[in-house]
Coordinates of C-alpha atoms and ligand atoms in Angstrom, one line a residue:
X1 CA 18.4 -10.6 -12.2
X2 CA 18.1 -6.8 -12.8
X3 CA 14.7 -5.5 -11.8
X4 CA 13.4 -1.7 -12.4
X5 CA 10.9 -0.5 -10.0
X6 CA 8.4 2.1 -11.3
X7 CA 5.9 3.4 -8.7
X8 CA 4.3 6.1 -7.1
X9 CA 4.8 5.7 -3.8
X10 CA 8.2 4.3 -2.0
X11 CA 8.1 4.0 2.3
X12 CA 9.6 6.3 3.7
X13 CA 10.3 9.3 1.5
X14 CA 7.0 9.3 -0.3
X15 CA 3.6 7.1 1.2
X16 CA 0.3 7.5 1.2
X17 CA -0.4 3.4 2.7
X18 CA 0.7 0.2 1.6
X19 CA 2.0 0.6 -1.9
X20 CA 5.1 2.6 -0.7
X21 CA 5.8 -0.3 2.1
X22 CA 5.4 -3.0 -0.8
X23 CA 8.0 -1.3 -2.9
X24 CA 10.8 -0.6 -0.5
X25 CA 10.6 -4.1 1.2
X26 CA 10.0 -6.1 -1.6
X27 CA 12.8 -4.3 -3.0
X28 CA 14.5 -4.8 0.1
X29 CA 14.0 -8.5 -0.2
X30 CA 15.5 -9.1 -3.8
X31 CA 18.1 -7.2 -3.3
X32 CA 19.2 -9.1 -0.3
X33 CA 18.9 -12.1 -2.5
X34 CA 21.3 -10.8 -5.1
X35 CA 19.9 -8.9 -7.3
X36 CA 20.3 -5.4 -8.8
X37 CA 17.1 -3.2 -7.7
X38 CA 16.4 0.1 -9.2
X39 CA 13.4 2.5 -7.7
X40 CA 12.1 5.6 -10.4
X41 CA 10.4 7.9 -8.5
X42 CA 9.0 11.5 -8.9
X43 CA 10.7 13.6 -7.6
X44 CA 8.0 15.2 -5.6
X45 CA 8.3 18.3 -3.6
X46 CA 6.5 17.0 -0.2
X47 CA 9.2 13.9 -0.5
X48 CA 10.6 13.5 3.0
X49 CA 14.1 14.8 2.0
X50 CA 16.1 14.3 4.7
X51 CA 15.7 10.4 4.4
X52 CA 17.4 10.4 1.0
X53 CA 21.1 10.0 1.5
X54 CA 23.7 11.8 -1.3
X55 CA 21.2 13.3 -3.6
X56 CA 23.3 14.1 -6.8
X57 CA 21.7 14.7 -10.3
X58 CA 22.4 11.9 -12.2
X59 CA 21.0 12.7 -15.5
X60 CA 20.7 16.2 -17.1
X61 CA 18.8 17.3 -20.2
X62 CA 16.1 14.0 -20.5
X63 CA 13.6 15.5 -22.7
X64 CA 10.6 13.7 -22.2
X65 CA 8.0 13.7 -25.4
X66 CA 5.0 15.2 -24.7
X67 CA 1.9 16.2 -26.7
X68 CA 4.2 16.3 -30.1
X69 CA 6.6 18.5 -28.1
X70 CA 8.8 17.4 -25.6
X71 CA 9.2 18.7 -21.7
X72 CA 12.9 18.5 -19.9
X73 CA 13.2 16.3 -17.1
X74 CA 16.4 16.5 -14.4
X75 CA 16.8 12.9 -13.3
X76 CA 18.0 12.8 -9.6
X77 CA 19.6 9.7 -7.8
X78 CA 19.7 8.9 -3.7
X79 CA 19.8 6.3 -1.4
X80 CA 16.7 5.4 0.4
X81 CA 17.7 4.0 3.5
X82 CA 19.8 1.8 1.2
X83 CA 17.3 1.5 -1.9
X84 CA 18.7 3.1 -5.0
X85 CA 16.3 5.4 -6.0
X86 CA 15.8 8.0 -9.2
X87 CA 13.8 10.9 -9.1
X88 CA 12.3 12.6 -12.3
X89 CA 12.0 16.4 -11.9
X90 CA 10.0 18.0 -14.7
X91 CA 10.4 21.6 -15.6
X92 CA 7.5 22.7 -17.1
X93 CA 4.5 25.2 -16.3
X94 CA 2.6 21.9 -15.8
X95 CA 4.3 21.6 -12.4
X96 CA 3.8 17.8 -12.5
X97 CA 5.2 17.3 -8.9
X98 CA 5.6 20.4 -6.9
X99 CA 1.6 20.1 -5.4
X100 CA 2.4 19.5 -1.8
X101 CA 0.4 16.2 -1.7
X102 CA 1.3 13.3 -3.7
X103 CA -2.3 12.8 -5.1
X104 CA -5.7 14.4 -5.3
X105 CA -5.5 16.5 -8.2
X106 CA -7.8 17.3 -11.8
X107 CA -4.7 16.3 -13.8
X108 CA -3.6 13.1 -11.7
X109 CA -3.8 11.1 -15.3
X110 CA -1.7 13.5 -17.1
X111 CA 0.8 13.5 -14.4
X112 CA 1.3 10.1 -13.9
X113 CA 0.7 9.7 -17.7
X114 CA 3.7 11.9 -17.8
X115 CA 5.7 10.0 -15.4
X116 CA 5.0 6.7 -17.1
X117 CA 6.6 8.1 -20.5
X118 CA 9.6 9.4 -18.6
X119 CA 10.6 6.7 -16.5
X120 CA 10.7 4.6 -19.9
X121 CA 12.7 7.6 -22.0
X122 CA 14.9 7.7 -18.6
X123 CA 15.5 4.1 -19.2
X124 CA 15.7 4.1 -22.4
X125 CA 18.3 7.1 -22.8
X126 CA 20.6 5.7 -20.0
X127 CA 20.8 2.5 -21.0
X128 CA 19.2 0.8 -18.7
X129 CA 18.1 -2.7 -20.1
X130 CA 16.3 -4.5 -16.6
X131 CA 15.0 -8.0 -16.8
X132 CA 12.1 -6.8 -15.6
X133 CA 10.0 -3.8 -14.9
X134 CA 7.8 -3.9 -11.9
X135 CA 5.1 -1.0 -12.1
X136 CA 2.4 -0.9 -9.5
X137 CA -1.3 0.4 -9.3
X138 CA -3.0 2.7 -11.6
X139 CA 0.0 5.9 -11.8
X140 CA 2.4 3.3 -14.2
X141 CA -0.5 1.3 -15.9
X142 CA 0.6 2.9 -18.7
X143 CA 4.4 2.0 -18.6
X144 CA 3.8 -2.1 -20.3
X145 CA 1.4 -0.2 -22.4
X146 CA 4.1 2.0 -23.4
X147 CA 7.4 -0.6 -23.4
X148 CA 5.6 -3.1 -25.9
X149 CA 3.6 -0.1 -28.4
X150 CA 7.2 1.9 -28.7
X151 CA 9.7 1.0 -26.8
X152 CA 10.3 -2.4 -27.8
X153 CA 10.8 -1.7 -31.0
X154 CA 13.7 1.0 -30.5
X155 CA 16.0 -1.4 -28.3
X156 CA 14.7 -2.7 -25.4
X157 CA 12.9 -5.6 -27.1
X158 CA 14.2 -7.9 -24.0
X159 CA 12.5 -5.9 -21.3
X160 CA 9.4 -7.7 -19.6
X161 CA 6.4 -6.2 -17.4
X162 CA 5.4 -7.7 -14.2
X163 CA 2.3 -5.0 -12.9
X164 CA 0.8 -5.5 -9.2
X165 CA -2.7 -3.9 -8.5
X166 CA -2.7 -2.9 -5.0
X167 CA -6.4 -1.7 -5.6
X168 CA -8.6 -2.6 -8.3
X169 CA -11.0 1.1 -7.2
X170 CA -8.6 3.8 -8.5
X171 CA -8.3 3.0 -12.2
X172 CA -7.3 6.1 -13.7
X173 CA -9.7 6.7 -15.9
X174 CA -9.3 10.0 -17.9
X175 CA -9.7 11.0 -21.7
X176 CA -7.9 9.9 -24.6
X177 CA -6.2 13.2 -24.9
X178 CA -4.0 11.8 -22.3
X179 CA -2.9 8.7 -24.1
X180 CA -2.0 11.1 -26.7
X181 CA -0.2 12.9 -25.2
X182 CA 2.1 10.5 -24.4
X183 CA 2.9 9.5 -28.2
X184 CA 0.2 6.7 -28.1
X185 CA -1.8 8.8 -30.7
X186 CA -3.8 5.7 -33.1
X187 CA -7.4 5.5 -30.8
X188 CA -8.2 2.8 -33.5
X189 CA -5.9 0.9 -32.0
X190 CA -5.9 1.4 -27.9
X191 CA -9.6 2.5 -27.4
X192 CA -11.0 -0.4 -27.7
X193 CA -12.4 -2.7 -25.0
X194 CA -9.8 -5.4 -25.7
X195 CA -7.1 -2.5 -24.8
X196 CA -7.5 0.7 -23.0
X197 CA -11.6 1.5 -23.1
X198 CA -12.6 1.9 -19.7
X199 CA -15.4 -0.9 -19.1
X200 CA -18.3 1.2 -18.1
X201 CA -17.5 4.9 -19.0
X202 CA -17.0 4.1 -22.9
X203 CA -15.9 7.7 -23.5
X204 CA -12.7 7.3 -21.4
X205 CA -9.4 4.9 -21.5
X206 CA -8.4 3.0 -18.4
X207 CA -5.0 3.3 -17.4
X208 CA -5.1 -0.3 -14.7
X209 CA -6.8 -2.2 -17.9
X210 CA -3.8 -0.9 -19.9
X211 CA -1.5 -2.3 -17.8
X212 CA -3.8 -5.7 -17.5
X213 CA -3.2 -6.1 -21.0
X214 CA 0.0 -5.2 -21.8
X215 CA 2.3 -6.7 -19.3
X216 CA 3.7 -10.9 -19.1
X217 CA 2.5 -11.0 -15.4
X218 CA -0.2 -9.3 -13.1
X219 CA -0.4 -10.5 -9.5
X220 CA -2.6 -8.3 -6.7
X221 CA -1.6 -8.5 -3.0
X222 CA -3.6 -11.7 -1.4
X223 CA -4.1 -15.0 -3.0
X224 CA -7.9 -14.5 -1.1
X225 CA -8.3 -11.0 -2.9
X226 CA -7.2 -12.2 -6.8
X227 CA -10.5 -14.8 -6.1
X228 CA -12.6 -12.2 -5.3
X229 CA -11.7 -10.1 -8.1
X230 CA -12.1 -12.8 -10.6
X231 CA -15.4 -13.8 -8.5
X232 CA -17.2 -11.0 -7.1
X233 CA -18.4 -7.5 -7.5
X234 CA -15.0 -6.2 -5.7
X235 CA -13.2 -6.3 -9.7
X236 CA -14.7 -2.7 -10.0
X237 CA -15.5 -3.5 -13.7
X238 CA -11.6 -5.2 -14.9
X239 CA -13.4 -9.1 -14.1
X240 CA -13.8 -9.8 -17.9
X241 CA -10.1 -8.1 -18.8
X242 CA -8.8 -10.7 -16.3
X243 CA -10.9 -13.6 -17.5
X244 CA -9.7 -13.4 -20.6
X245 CA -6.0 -12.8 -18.9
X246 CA -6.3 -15.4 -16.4
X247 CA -3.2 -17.1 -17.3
X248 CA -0.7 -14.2 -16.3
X249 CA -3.1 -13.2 -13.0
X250 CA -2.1 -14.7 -9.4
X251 CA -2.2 -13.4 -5.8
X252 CA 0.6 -12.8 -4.0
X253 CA 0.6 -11.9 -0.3
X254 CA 2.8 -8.8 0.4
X255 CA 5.4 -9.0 3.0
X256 CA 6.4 -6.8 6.2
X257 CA 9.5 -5.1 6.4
X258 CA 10.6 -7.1 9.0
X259 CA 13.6 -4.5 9.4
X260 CA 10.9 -1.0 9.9
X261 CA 8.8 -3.2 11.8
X262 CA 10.4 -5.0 15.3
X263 CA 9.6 -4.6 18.4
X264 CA 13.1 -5.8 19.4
X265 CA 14.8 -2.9 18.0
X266 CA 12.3 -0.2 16.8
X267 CA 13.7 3.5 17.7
X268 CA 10.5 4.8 17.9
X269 CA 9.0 3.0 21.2
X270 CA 9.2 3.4 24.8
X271 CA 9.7 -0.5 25.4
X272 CA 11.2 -3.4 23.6
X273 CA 10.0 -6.6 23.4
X274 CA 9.7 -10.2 21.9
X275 CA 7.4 -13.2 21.9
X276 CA 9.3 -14.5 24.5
X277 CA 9.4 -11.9 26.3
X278 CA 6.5 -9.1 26.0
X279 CA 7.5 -6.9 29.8
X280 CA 8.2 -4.0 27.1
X281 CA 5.0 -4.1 25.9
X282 CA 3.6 -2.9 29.2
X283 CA 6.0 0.0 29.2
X284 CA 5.1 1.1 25.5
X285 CA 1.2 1.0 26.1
X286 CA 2.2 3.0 29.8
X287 CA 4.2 5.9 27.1
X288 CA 1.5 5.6 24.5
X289 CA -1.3 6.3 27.2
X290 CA 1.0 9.4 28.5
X291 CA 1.3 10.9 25.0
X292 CA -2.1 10.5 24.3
X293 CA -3.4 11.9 27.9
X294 CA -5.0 8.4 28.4
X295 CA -5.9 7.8 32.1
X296 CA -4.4 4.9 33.3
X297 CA -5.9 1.6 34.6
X298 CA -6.3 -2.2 34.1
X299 CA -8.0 -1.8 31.0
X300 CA -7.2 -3.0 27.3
X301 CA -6.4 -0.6 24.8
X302 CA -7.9 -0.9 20.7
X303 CA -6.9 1.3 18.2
X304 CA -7.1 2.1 14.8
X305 CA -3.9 2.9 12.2
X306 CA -5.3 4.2 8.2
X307 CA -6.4 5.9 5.9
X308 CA -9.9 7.4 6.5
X309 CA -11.7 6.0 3.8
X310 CA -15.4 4.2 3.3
X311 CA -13.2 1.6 2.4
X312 CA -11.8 1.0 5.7
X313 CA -15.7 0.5 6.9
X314 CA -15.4 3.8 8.7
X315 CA -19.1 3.4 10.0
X316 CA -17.7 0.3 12.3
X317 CA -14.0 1.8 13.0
X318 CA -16.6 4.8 14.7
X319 CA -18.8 2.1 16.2
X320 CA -16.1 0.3 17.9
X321 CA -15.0 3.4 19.1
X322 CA -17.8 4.0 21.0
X323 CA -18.4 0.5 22.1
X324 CA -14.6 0.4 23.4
X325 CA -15.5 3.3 25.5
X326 CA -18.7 2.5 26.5
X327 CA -17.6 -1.2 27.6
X328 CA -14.4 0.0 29.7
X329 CA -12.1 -0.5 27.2
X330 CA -9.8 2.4 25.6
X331 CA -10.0 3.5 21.9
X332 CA -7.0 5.1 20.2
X333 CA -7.4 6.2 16.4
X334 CA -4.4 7.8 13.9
X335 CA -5.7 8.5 10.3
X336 CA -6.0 10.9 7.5
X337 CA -8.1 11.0 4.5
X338 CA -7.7 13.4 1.4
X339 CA -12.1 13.5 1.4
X340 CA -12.2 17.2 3.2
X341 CA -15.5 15.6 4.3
X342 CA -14.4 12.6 5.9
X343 CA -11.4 14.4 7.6
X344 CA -13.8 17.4 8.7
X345 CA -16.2 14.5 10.6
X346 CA -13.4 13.0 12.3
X347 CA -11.8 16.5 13.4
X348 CA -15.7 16.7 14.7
X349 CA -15.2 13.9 16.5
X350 CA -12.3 14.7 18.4
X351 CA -13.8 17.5 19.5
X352 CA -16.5 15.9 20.9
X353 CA -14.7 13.1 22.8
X354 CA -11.5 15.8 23.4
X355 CA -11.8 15.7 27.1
X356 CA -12.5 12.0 27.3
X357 CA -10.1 10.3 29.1
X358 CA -10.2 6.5 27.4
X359 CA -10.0 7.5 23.5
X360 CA -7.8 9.7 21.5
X361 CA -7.8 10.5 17.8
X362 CA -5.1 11.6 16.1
X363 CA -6.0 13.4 12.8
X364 CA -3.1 13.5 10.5
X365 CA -0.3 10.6 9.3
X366 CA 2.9 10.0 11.0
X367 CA 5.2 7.2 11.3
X368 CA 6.5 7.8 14.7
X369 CA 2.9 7.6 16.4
X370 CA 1.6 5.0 13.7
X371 CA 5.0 2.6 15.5
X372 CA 3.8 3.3 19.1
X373 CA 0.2 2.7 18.4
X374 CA 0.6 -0.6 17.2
X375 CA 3.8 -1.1 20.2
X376 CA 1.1 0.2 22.9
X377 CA -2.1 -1.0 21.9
X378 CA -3.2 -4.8 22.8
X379 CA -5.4 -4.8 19.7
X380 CA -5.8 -3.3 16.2
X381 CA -9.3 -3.0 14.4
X382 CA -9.3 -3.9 10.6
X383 CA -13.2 -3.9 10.0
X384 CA -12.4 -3.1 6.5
X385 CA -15.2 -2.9 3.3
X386 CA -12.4 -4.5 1.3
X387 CA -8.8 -5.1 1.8
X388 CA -7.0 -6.3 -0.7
X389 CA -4.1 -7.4 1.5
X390 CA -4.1 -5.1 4.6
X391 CA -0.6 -4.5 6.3
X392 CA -1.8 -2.8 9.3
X393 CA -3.0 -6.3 10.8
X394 CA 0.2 -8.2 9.7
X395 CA 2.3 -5.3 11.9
X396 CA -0.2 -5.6 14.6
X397 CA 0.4 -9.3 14.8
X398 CA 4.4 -8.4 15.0
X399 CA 4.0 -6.4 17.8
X400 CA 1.6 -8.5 19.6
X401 CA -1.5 -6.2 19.2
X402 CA -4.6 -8.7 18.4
X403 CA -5.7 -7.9 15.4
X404 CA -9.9 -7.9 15.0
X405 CA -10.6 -8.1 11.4
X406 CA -13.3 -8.5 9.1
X407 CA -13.2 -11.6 6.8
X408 CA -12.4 -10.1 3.8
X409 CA -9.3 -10.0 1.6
X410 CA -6.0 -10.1 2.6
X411 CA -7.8 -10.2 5.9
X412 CA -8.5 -13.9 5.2
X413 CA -4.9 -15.0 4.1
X414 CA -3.3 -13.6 7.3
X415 CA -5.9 -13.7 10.5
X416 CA -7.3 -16.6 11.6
X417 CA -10.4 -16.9 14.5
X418 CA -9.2 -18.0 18.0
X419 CA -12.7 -19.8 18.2
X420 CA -14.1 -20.5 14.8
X421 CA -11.5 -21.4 12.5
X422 CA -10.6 -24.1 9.8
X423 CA -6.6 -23.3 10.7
X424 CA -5.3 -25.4 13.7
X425 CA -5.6 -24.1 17.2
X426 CA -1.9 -23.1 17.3
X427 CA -1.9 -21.0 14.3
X428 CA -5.2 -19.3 15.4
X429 CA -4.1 -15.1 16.0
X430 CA -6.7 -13.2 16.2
X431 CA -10.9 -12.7 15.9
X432 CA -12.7 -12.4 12.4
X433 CA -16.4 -11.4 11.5
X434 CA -18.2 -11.3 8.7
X435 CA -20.8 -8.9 8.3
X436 CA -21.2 -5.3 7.8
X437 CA -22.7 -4.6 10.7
X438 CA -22.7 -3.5 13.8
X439 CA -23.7 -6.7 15.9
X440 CA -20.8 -8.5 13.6
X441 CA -18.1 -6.0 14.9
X442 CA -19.7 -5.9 18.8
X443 CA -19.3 -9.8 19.2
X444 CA -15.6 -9.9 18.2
X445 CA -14.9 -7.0 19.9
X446 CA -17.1 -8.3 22.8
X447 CA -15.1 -11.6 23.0
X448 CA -11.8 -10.1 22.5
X449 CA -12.4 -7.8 25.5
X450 CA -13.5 -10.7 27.7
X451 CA -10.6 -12.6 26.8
X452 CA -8.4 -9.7 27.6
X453 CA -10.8 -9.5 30.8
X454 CA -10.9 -12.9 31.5
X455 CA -8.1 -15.2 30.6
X456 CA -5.2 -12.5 30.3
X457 CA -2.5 -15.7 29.7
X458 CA -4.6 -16.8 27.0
X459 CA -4.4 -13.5 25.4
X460 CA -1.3 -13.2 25.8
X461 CA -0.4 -16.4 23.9
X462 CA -2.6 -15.9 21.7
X463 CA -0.7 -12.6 20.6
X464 CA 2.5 -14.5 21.2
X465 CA 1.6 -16.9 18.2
X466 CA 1.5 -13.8 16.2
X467 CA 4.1 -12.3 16.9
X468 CA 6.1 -15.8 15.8
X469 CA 3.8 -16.2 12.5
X470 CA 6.1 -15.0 9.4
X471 CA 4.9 -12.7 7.5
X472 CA 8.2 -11.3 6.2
X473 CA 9.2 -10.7 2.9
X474 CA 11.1 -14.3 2.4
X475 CA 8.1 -15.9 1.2
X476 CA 6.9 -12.9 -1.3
X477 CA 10.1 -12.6 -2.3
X478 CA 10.5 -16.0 -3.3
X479 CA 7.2 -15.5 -5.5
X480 CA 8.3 -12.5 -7.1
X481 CA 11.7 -13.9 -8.1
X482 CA 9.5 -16.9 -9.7
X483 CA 7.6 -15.1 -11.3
X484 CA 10.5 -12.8 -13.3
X485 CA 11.6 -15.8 -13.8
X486 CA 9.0 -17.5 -15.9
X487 CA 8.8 -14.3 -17.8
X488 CA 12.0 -12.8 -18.6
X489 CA 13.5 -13.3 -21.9
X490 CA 15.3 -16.7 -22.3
Ligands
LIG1 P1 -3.8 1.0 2.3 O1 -2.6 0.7 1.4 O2 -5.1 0.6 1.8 O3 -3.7 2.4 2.8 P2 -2.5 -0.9 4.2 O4 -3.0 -1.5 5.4 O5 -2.1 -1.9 3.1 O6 -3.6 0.1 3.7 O7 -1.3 0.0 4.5 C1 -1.3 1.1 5.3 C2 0.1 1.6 5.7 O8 0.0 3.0 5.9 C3 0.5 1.0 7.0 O9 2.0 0.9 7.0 C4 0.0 2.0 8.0 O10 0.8 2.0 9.2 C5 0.3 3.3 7.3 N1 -0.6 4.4 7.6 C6 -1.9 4.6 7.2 N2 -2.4 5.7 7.7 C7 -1.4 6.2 8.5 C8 -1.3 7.4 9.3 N3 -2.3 8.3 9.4 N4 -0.1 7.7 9.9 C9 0.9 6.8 9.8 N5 0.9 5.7 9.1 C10 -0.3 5.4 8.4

């Protein structure tokens, strides 16, 4: 099968969270099992360059329609740590990509409105005729839109649109001028609610319903979170739009790169270890405690990895903070958040607790510390608002960091209670709560600590049977290639 990545985001060269992980190792994954895997990209200025091997222009001269004119696009290709990847450079005064941050800006829809349109002319003008096109999140809603209103019917009739919502609360909603500026110009016909109308805002288009409608399948990242979308408050408005599209809608639980992510090999920690074997782990947390200027002792060690965002329940990733502290535990926290607000409170925060020798916080994103967090630490806090898969506990159970999560999600698919559970004991990883608040996150913490405290074997089997859950790509893969299946043209 021939398969066409559009996205956004693609781990390493260009991530903000989880999307770009999703698209290199589910690209990863189908490509190992024989298929041709294409990435389009843009080809942003703050990519992370020097992980793109041979970057060679590969396509000269693309002129991209644009608000009845047309802008000219340089189409770049390179390897991405073995993903064939294409990067669409605009020239314009517009200067869609060269921001220095991937998102965050007024014109966000007309950017990725723009991209949208020129991954499709790219296609289109190189002859690229994929099985399937798999766009992802908000930033390509527009590319099924676009493949079955014009493309279609100029040659690439064949061509069918798997789209995977990686979260339902960015929808990119914007104006109708920006729908037409991409040559979708009839707002008889797309602003409607049955199209493009956004659900509450009637004045604007929806970019996510777009690609709702428009595609042959749409799958979001947990079997538990496509329930909740269909069945609670959490479908931010698109609940009817996949009512009435039930048929194509499923939940698939991403995969881990099982490749980035192993504690046997990874480059970027002090120690090496396996479920069989965890002596490494000891050394890692020992390196991750030096880094961070952590004093050492017999205690545990919790941290946090992600974005700093109310939707990660920041209000209880603050309280367990303090209650790790407080209760002789150690707290390490790496995150970032575009909200100048939310990043000015945490800087705040460090300031504060700077000279504190049993919590760090690391303000910023990088790979290399995210790795030897989750090597060091013995366990992770997810006490997320909603999750709509959540990859930071799945690579916490790989490296044997206990993951303490609230029951929500993606969270539900992939943690399951040491005490209260409807899983068997031996598949039991990890402790789950409930509520919002912050008794619910002090009594998992609290019996996670005393298990730590108490019954160190039984913690560390219990963080063995983690580390040998799979929670690899072979089973998402599998999905995936099921689902192109059932839609591609016969
Ligand atoms: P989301 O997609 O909502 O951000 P996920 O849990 O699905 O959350 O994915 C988060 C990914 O981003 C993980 O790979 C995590 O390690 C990474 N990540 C998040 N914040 C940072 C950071 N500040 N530094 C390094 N990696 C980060």
């Amino acid at each position: 099968m021939y398969v066409v990545v559009v996205a956004s985001e693609c781990a390493p060269v260009a991530k903000v969270g989880g999307l770009a992980d999703v698209v290199f190792g589910l690209s990863r994954e189908l490509e190992i099992r024989g298929n041709a895997v294409e990435i389009i990209l843009p080809k942003y200025d703050c990519l992370w360059y020097d992980q793109i091997w041979g970057l060679t222009v590969a396509y000269e001269n693309l002129w991209v329609p644009w608000h009845g004119g047309a802008i000219r696009c340089t189409v770049f290709f390179g390897f991405v740590h073995g993903r064939k990847c294409f990067f669409i450079d605009p020239h314009s005064d517009d200067n869609f990509f060269n921001r220095g941050i991937f998102y965050g800006h007024y014109d966000d829809p007309e950017r990725f409105a723009f991209f949208c349109r020129a991954a499709l002319e790219f296609m289109y003008k190189s002859d690229k005729r994929p099985d399937v096109i798999h766009c992802h999140d908000w930033q390509t809603g527009l590319v099924p839109v676009l493949l079955y209103e014009i493309y279609q019917h100029i040659g690439m009739g064949h061509q069918r649109a798997c789209y995977t919502i990686h979260n339902f609360r960015h929808q990119g909603t914007c104006g109708e001028d920006v729908l037409w500026g991409t040559g979708l110009g009839d707002p008889g016909r797309y602003f409607v609610q049955e199209r493009l109308q956004d659900t509450f805002n009637l004045l604007a288009i929806n970019m996510m319903k777009g690609g709702i409608v428009y595609s042959n399948a749409v799958t979001t990242v947990s079997p538990r979170h496509a329930w909740e979308v269909r069945n609670t408050d959490l479908d931010c408005g698109l609940g009817g739009t996949l009512y009435t599209h039930r048929d194509k809608f499923s939940g698939v639980l991403n995969g881990l790169d099982y490749e980035q992510w192993n504690p046997e090999t990874d480059p970027w920690i002090a120690g090496h270890f396996t479920a069989e074997d965890m002596a490494g782990k000891a050394e890692a947390k020992r390196a991750l405690r030096e880094r961070f200027f952590l004093r050492d002792a017999d205690v545990p060690l919790v941290s946090y990895v992600g974005r700093l965002d109310s939707q990660k329940g920041m209000h209880l990733v603050r309280h367990a903070l303090f209650y790790c502290i407080e209760n002789g535990a150690q707290f390490v926290l790496l995150g970032s958040s575009p909200e100048p607000d939310t990043q000015a409170h945490f800087r705040h925060l460090k300031g504060q607790l700077n000279d504190n020798p049993d919590c760090h916080l690391e303000i910023g994103f990088s790979e290399q510390l995210a790795h030897q967090i989750y090597a060091g630490a013995d366990m992770i806090v997810v006490p997320s608002m909603y999750e709509p898969c959540g990859l930071t506990q799945m690579i916490g159970l790989r490296y044997g960091t206990v993951p303490v999560v609230r029951s929500v999600g993606g969270l539900v698919d992939t943690v399951f209670d040491v005490d209260n559970s409807d899983r068997p004991k031996a598949e039991r990883n990890g402790f789950v709560f409930d509520d919002v608040d912050f008794a619910a996150i002090e009594s998992a913490l609290a019996r996670a600590l005393k298990l730590w405290r108490d019954k160190p074997k039984a913690f560390a089997k219990l963080a063995a049977t983690g580390m040998a859950q799979d929670y690899s790509w072979n089973v998402a893969g599998e999905h995936y290639l099921d689902i192109y299946e059932r839609i591609r043209a016969k």
